[in-house]
Coordinates of C-alpha atoms in Angstrom, one line a residue:
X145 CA 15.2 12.3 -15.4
X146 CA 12.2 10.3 -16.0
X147 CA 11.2 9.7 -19.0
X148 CA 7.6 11.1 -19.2
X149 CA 5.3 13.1 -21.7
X150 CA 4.0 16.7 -20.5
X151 CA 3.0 17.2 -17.4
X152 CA -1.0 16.4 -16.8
X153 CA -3.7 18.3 -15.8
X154 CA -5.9 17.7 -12.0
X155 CA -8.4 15.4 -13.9
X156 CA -6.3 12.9 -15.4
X157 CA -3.9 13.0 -12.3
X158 CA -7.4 12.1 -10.4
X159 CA -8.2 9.3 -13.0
X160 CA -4.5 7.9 -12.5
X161 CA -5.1 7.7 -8.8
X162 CA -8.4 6.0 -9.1
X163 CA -7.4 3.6 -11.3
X164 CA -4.2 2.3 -9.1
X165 CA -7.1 2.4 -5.9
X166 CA -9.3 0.2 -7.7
X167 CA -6.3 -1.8 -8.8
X168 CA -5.7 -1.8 -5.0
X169 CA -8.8 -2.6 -3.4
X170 CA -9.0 -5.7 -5.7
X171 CA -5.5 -6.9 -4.2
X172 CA -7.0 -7.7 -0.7
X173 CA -10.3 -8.9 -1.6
X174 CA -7.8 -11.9 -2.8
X175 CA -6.7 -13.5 0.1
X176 CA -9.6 -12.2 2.9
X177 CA -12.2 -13.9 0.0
X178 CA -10.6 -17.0 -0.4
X179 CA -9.9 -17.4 3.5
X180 CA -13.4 -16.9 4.3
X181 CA -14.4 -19.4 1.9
X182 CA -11.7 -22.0 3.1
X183 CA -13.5 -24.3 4.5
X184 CA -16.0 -24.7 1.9
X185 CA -13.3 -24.7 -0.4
X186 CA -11.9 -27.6 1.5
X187 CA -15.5 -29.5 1.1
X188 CA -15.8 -28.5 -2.7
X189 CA -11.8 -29.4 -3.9
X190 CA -10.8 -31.8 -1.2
X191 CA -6.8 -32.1 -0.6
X192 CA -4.5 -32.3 2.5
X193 CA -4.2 -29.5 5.2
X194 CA -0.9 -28.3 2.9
X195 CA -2.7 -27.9 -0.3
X196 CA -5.4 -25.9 1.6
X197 CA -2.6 -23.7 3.2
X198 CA -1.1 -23.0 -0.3
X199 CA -4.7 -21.7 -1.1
X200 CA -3.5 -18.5 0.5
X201 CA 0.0 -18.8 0.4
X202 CA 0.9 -19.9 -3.3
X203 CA -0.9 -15.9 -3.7
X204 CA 1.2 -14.2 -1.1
X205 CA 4.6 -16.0 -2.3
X206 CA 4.4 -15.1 -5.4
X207 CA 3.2 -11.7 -4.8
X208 CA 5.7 -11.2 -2.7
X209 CA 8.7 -12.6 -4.5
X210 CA 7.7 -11.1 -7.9
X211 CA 7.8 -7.2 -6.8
X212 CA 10.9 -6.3 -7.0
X213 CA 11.1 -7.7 -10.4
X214 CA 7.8 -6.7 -11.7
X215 CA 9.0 -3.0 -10.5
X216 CA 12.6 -3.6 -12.3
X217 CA 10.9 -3.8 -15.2
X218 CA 8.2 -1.4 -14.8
X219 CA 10.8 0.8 -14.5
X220 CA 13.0 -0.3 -17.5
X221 CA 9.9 -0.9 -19.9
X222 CA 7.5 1.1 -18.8
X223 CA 5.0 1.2 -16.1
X224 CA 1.4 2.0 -17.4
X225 CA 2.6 -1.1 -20.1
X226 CA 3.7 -2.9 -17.4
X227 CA 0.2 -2.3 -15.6
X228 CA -1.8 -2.6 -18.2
X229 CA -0.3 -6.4 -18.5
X230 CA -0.6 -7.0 -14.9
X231 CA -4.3 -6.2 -14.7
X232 CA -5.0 -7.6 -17.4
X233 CA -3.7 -11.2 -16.5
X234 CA -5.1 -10.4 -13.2
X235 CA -8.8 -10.3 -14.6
X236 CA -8.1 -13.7 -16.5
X237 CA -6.6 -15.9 -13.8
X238 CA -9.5 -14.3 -11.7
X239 CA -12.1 -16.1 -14.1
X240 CA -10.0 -19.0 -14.0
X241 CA -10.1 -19.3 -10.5
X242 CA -13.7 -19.8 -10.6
X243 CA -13.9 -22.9 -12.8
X244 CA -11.1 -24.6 -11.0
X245 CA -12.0 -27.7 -11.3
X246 CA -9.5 -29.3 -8.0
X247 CA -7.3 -27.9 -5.6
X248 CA -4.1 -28.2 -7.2
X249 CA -5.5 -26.3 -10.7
X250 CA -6.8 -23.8 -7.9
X251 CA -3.4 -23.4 -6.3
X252 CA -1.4 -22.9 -9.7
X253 CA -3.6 -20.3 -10.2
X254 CA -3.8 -18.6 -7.1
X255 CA 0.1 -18.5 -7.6
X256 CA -0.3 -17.2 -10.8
X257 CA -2.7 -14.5 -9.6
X258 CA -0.1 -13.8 -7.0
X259 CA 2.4 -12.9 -10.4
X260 CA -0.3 -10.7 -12.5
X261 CA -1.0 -9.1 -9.3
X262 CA 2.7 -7.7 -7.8
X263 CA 3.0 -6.5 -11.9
X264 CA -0.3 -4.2 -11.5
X265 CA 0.6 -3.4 -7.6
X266 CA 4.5 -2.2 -8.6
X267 CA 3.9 -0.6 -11.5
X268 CA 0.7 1.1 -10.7
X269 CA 2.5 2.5 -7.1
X270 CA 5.7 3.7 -9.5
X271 CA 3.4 5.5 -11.9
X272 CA 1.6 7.2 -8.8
X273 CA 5.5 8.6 -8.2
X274 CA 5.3 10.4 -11.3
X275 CA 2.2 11.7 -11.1
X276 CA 2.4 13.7 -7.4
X277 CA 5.7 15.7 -6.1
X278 CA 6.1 16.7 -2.3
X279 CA 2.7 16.5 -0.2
X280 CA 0.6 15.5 -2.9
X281 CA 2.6 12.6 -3.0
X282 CA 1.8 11.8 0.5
X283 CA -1.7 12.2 0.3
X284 CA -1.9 10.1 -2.5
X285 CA 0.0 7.1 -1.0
X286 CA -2.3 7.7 2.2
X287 CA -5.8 7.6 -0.5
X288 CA -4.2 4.3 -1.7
X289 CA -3.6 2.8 1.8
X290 CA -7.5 3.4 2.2
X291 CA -8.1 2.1 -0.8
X292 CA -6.7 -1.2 0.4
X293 CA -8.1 -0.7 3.2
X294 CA -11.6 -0.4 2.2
X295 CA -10.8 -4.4 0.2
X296 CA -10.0 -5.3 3.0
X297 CA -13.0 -4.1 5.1
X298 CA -15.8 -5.6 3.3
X299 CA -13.3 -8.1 1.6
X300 CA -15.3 -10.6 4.3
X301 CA -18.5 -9.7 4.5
X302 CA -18.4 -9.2 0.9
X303 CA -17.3 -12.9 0.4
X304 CA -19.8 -13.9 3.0
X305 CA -22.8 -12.9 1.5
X306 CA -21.7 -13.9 -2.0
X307 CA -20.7 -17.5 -0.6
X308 CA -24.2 -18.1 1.1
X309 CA -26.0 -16.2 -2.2
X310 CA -24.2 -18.0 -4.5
X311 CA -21.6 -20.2 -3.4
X312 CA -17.8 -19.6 -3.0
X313 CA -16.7 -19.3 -6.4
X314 CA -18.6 -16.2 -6.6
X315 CA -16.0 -14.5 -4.5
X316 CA -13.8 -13.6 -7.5
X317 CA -16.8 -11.5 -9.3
X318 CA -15.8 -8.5 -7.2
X319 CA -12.3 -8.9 -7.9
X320 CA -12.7 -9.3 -11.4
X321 CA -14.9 -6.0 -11.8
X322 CA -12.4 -3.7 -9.5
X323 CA -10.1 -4.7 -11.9
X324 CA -11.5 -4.4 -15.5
X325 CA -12.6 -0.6 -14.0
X326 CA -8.6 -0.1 -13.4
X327 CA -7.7 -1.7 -16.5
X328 CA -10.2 0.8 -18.6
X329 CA -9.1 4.1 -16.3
X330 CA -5.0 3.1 -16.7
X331 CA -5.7 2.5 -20.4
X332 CA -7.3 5.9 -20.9
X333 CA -4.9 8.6 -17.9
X334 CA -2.1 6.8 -17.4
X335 CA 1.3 8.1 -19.6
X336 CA 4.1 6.0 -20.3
X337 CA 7.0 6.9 -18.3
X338 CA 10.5 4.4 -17.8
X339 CA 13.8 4.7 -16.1
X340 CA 16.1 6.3 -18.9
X341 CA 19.0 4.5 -16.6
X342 CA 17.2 1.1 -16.7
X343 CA 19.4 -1.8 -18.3
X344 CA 16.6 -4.5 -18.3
X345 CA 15.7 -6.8 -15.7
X346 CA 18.3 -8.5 -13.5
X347 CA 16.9 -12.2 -14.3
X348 CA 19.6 -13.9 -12.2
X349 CA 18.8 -11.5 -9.0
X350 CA 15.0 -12.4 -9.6
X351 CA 15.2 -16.1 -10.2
X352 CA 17.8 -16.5 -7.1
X353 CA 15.4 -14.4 -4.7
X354 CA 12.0 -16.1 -6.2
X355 CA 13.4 -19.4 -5.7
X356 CA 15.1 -18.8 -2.5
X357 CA 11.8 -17.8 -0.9
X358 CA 9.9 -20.4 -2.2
X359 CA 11.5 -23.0 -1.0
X360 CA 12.0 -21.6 2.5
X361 CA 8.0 -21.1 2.5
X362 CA 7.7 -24.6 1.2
X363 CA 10.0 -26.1 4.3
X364 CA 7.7 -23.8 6.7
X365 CA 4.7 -25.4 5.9
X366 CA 6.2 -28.7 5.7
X367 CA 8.0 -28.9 8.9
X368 CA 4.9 -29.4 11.1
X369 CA 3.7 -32.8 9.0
X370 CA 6.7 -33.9 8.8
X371 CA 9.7 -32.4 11.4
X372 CA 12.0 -29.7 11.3
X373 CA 14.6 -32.0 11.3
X374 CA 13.0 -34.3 8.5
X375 CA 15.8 -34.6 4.9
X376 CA 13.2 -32.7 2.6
X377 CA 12.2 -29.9 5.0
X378 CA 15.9 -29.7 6.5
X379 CA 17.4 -29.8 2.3
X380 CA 14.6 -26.8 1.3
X381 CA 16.0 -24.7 4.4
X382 CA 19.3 -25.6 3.1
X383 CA 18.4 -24.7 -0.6
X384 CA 16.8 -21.4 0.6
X385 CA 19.7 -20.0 2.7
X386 CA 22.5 -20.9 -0.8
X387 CA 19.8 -19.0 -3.0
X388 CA 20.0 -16.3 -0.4
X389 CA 23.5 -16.1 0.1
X390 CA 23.6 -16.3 -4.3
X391 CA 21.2 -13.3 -4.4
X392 CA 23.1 -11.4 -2.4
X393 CA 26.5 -11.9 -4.1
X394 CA 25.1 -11.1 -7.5
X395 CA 23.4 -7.8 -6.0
X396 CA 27.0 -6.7 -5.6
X397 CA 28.2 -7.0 -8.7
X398 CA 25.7 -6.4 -11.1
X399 CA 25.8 -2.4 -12.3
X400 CA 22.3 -2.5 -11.8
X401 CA 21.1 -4.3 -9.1
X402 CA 17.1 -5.3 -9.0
X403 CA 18.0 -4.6 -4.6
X404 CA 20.7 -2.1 -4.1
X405 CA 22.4 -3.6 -1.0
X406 CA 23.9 -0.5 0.2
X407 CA 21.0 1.2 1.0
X408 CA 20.7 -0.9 4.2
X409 CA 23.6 1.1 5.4
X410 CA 21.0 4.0 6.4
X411 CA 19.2 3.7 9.6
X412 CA 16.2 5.5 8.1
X413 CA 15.9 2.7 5.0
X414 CA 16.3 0.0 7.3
X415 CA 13.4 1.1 10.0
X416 CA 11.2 1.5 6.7
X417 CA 11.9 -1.8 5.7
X418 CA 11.0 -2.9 9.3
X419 CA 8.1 -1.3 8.6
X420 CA 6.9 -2.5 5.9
X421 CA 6.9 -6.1 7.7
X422 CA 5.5 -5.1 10.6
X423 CA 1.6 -5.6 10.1
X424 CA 2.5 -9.3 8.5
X425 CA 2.3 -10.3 12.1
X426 CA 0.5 -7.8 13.9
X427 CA -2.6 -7.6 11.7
X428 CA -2.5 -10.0 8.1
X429 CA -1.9 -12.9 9.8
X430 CA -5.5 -12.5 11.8
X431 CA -6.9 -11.6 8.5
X432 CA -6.7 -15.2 7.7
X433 CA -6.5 -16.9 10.7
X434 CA -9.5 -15.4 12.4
X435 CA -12.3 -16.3 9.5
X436 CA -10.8 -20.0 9.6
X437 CA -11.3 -19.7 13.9
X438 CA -14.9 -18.2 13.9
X439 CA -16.6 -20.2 10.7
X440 CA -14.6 -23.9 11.0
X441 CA -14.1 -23.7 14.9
X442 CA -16.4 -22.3 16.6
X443 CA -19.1 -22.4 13.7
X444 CA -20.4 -19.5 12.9
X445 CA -21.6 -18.3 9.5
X446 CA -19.5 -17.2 6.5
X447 CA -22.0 -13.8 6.8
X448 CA -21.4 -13.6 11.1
X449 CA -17.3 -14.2 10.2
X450 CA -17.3 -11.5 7.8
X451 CA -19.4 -8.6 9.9
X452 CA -16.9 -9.6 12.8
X453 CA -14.0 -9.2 10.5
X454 CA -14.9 -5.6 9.6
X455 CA -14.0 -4.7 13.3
X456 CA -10.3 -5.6 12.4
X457 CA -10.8 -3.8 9.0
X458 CA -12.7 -0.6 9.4
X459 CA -9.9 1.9 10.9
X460 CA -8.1 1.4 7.6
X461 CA -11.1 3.2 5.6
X462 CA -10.0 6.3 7.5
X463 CA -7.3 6.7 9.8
X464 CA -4.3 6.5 7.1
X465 CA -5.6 9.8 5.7
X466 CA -5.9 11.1 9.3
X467 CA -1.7 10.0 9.5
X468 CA -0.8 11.8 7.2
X469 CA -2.6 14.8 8.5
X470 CA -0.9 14.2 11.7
X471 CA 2.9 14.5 10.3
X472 CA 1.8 18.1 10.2
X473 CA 2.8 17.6 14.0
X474 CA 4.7 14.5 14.8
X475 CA 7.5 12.7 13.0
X476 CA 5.9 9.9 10.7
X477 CA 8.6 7.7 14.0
X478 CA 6.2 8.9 16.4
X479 CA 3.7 8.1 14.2
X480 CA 4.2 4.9 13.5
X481 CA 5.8 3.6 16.9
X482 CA 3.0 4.7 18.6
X483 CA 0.7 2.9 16.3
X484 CA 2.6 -0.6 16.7
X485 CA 2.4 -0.2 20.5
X486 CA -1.3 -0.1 20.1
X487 CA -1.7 -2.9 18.0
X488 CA 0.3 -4.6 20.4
X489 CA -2.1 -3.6 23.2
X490 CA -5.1 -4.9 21.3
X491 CA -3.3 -8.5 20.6
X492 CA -3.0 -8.8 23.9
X493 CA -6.6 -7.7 24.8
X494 CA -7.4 -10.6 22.1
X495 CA -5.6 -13.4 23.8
X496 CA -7.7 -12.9 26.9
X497 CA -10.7 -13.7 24.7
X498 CA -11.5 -17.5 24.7
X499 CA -12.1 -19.6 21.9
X500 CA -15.6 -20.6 21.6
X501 CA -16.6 -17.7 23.9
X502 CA -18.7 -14.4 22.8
X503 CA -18.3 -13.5 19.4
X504 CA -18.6 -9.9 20.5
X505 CA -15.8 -10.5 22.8
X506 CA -13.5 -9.9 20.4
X507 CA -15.0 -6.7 18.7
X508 CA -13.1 -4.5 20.6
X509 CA -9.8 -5.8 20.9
X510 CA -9.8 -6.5 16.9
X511 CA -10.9 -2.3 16.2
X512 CA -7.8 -1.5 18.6
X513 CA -5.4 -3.7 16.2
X514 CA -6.8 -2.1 13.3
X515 CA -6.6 0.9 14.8
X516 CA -2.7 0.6 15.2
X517 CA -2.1 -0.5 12.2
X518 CA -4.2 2.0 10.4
X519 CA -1.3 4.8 11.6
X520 CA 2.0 3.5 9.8
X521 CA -0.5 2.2 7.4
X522 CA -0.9 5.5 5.5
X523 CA 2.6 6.9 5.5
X524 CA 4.7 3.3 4.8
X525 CA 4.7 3.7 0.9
X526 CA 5.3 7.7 1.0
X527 CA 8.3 6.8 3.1
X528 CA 9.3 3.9 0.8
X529 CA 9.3 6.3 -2.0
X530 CA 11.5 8.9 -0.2
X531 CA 14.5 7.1 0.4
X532 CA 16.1 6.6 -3.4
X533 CA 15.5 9.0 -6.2
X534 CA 12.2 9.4 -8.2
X535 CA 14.0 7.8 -11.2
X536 CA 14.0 4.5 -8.8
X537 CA 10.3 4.4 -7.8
X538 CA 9.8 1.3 -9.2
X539 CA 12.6 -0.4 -7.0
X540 CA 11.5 1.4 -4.3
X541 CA 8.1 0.3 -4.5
X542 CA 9.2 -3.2 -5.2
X543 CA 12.2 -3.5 -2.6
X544 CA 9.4 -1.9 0.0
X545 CA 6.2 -4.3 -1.3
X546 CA 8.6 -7.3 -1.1
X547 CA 9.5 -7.4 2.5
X548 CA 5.3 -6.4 3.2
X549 CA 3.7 -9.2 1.0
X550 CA 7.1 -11.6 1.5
X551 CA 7.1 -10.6 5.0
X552 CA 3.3 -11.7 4.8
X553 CA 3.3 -15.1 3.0
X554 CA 6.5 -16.1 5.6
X555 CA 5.1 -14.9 8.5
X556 CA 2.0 -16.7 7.7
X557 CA 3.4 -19.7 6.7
X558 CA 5.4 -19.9 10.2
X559 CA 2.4 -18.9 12.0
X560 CA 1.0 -21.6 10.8
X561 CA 3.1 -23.9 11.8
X562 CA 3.9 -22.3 15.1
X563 CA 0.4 -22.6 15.8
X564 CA -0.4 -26.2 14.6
X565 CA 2.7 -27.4 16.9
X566 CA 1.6 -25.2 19.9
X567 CA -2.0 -27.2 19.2
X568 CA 0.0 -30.7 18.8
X569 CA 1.8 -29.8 22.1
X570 CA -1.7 -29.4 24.0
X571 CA -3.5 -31.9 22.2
X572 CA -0.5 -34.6 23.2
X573 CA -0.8 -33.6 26.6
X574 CA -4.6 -34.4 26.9
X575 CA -4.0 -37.7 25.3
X576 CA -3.9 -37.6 21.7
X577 CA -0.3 -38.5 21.3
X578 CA -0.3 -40.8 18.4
X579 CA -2.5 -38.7 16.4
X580 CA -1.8 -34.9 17.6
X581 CA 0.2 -33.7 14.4
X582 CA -2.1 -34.4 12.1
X583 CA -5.5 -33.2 14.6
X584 CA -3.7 -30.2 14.8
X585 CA -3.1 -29.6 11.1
X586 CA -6.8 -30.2 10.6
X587 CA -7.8 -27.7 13.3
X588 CA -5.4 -25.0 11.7
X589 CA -7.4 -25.4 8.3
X590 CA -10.5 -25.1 10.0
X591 CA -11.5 -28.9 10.0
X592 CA -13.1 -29.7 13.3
X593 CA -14.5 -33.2 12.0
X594 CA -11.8 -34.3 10.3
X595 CA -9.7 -33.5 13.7
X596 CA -12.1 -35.4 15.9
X597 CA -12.4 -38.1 13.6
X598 CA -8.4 -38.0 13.7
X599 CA -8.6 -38.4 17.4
X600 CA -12.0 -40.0 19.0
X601 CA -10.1 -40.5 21.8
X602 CA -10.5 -37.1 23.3
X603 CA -13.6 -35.8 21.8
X604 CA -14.3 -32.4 20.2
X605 CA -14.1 -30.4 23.8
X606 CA -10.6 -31.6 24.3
X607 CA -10.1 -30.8 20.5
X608 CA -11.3 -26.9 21.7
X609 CA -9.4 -26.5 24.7
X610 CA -6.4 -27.6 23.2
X611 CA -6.7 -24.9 20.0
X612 CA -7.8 -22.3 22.1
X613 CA -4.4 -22.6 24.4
X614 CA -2.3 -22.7 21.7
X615 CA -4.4 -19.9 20.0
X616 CA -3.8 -17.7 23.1
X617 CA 0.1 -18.5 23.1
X618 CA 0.2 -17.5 19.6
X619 CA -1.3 -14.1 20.4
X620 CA 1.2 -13.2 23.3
X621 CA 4.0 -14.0 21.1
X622 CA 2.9 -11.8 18.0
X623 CA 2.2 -9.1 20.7
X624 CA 5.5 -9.3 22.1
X625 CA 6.9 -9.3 18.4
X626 CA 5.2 -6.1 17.7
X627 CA 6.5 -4.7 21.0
X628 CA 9.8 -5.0 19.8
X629 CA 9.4 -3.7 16.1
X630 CA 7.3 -0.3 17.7
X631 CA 10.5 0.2 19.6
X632 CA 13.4 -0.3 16.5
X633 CA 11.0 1.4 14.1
X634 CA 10.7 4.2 16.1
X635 CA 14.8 4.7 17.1
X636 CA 15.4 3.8 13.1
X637 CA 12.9 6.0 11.5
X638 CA 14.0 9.3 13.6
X639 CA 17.6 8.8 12.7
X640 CA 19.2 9.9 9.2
X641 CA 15.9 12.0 8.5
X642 CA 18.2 15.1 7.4
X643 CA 20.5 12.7 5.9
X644 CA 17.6 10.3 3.6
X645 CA 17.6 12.2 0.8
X646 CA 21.1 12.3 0.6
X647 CA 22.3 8.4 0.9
X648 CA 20.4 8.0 -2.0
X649 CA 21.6 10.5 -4.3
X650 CA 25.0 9.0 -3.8
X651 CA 23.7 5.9 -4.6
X652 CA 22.3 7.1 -7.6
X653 CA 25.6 7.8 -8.6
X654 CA 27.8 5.7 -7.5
X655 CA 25.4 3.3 -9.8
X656 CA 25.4 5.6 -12.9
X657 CA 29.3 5.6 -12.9
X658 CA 29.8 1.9 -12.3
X659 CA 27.2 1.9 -15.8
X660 CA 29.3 4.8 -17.2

C-alpha cells in the first residue's frame, strides 16, 4: 500500500486538484507561446533554422525523455516533494527565459524547462492517484485534460497580445504566475505519499532512454540540412537505435524496472500507449506549425494567429469532461476511435485549404480536429492509470506521458523535416535547385525573406506555391496516419478490458518476488 497520511477531506482534495490544473495549464502555454513568438524570436536572438527548431524541441525532448524518471522518483521519494521541486525550478528557468540574452542560452533553458516541467507534470498526475479512487478518478483526470486544454486555448492569443503589448519575452509572465499559484496550493493540500516498494531511480534505464532519444531527435532535425545518408546524421541514428536496444536489455534485468517491458504483452496497455501518441500528429504538431504558417507566411499578426488558433484549441475547454460522461454509454474504444476518425476528417478538410487563402477558411476544419482530439483527450490518463496498480501511478503516469510528450518532440521533429524536404522537392522543381534545401528550411521556420533572398531566382510567389504543396501533402499523410491509429486503438482498447486489472497485479508480483 501507499504510503500516505489520513485520508483528506473534499476541500483539500479540491485544493490538490487545482493546484496540479494550474501546474497544467502552465505546461502548454510553453511551447504554443514560444511558437507564436518564433519569428520574432528569430529577429531578436538570430541563429540558423536548427537552433530556431530546438526553440520548441530542446522543451518537448526533455519533457518527454525525463517522465518516466521524474515519476520513478516521485514514486520512490515522494511526490508532493518531487512537485514541489519541479515547480519550483519551473518558475526560475521561466524568469530566465526572459533575459536570455542569445539563442543558444534560450535553448539550454528551454531544455531545462522541459526537465523542471515533466518533474511537476509526473508527480503532480501520481499525487492526483492518491487522492481519487474509481469515478472520481476519472473525472478528475478529465478536469485536468481541460485544464490543459484551457493553456492551450488562449496559450496563443494570450502570447499575441502580450507580444504586440509588450514584446515576446513577456510570454513567460503567464507561465510564471500559473505556476507560483500551484507551487503555493501543493505546498499547503498536498500530503506526501511514496511507493513503499520503490528501490530508487533506475539511473542506467534513464540515462540509456534520455540519451537514446536525444540523439535520434538530433539526427531528425539534422537530416534535411545535411542528408539522411550524411556520417553525423547516419552515426546519431546509429547511436540512438544501440541506446535503445541498451535500454531495453537493462529493463529486463533490473528488479525494478523505471518501464516494465512485460506490460506490452496486454493488448489493452499497448492501444493506450497508442493513444497516448496519437494527438502528436493529429493535433500538437499544428499547434506549432500553424502560428509559424499564418504570422511568417502568409503575414498575419501575432494577435490574428492567436484568435485563429483558438479554433483548434477551444473543444478541449469542454468536451473531455463531456467523454467521460459518455463512458456512461460507450466503451472509452468507441470513444476514442471515433474521435481519431474525426480528427482525421478535419485534417483532411484542412488540406483543401490553400496557403495564403482565407484565413477563415480554415476555422472550421481546425474546430473539427480539436473536436476529435478533445474525446480520447479526457479519458487517456484515467486509462493510463488503470492498467498497473495504484502503488505504480508514478510509472504509469510517466511510461504514459513519455510516449505523448516523446511521441510529440519526435513527431515534430520529423514533421519538420518531412515538410522542409516535401518544400525542397517543389521548390527544385520550379527552379531553385541549387538553393532549395536551405529556402525550404527558412520557410519551415517562418522566414519568408530570408527564403527569397536564398533563392531570387523564383521570387516570393514561387516561394508560396511551393510551401503550400508541400503543406497540403503533409496534411494527407498525418490524416492517413490518424486513420490508421483510430482503427488499432479501437480493436486494442476493447480487448483485455476484463483482463486489465489483472495483467497488472501479476506484474506487481512477479516484481515484488524478484525484490524478495
Amino acid at each position: 500500500m501507499t504510503q500516505t497520511t489520513t485520508r483528506p477531506n473534499m476541500a483539500q482534495q479540491a485544493l490538490v486538484l487545482l493546484s496540479v490544473c494550474l501546474a497544467a495549464a502552465a505546461m502548454p502555454l510553453t511551447f504554443t507561446g514560444p511558437a507564436v513568438a518564433l519569428p520574432v524570436i528569430g529577429r531578436a536572438l538570430g541563429g540558423s533554422p536548427i537552433a530556431l527548431n530546438w526553440v520548441t524541441n530542446a522543451f518537448m525532448l526533455t519533457f518527454g525523455s525525463s517522465l518516466m524518471a521524474a515519476g520513478a522518483l516521485a514514486d520512490a521519494y515522494g511526490r508532493k516533494r518531487v512537485f514541489l521541486v519541479g515547480v519550483g525550478a519551473f518558475v526560475v528557468l521561466s524568469m530566465a527565459l526572459a533575459v536570455a540574452p542569445d539563442i543558444l542560452w534560450f535553448d539550454l533553458g528551454r531544455a531545462a524547462q522541459g526537465v523542471a516541467a515533466a518533474a511537476a507534470f509526473s508527480s503532480g498526475m501520481a499525487a492526483l492517484a492518491q487522492e481519487f479512487d474509481g469515478p472520481a478518478r476519472i473525472r478528475a483526470f478529465s478536469i485536468v485534460g481541460t485544464s490543459f486544454g484551457v493553456g492551450l486555448a488562449f496559450g496563443p492569443i494570450a502570447s499575441g497580445l502580450m507580444i504586440d503589448a509588450f514584446g515576446w519575452r513577456s510570454i513567460f509572465g503567464l507561465v510564471v504566475a500559473l505556476a507560483v499559484l500551484a507551487f503555493a496550493l501543493g505546498m499547503r493540500a498536498l500530503r506526501e505519499s511514496r511507493d513503499p516498494e520503490a528501490g530508487g531511480l533506475d539511473w542506467s534505464g534513464a540515462i540509456s532512454f534520455t540519451l537514446g532519444l536525444a540523439l535520434f531527435t538530433y539526427g531528425v532535425l539534422l537530416a534535411p540540412e545535411r542528408g539522411w545518408t550524411e556520417p553525423t546524421v547516419m552515426g546519431l541514428l546509429a547511436g540512438a537505435v544501440a541506446l535503445f536496444i541498451a535500454f531495453g536489455v537493462i529493463e529486463r534485468r533490473v528488479a525494478r524496472p523505471m518501464l516494465d517491458l512485460t506490460l506490452f504483452r496486454y493488448p489493452r496497455f499497448v492501444g493506450v500507449q497508442l493513444l497516448a501518441a496519437a494527438p502528436a500528429y493529429a493535433f500538437v504538431v499544428l499547434l506549432i506549425l500553424l502560428p509559424v504558417r499564418f504570422i511568417g507566411i502568409e503575414g498575419l499578426s501575432e494577435i490574428a494567429a492567436g484568435r485563429l488558433m483558438i479554433a483548434l484549441s477551444a473543444p478541449l475547454l469542454v468536451l473531455p469532461i463531456a467523454a467521460g460522461l459518455l463512458t456512461r454509454w460507450f466503451s472509452p474504444a468507441t470513444i476514442c476511435g471515433v474521435g481519431l476518425l474525426i480528427a482525421a476528417l478535419g485534417l483532411f478538410w484542412l488540406s483543401r485549404i490553400s496557403t495564403g487563402g482565407e484565413s477563415m477558411g480554415v476555422v472550421l476544419p481546425m474546430v473539427l480536429i480539436g473536436t476529435g482530439i478533445s474525446l480520447p483527450w479526457g479519458l487517456m490518463d484515467g486509462l493510463a492509470v488503470s492498467v498497473v496498480p495504484k502503488e505504480r501511478a508514478g510509472m504509469a503516469t510517466g511510461i504514459f506521458s513519455t510516449t505523448r510528450v516523446a511521441g510529440e518532440g519526435v513527431a515534430l521533429a520529423v514533421v519538420s523535416a518531412v515538410l522542409s524536404a516535401l518544400t525542397a522537392g517543389h521548390l527544385a522543381a520550379g527552379g531553385a535547385a541549387a538553393n532549395a534545401g536551405a529556402a525550404a528550411q527558412r520557410l519551415v521556420t517562418g522566414d519568408l525573406a530570408g527564403a527569397t533572398a536564398a533563392t531570387p531566382q523564383i521570387g516570393q510567389a514561387m516561394l508560396l506555391q511551393g510551401y503550400g504543396a508541400a503543406f497540403t501533402t503533409l496534411l494527407l499523410m498525418l490524416c492517413a496516419v490518424t486513420v490508421v491509429t483510430a482503427i488499432v486503438v479501437f480493436v486494442f482498447l476493447g480487448r483485455g478490458m476484463e483482463q486489465a486489472s489483472e495483467p497488472a497485479e501479476k506484474t506487481e508480483e512477479r516484481l515484488c518476488a524478484s525484490q524478495a
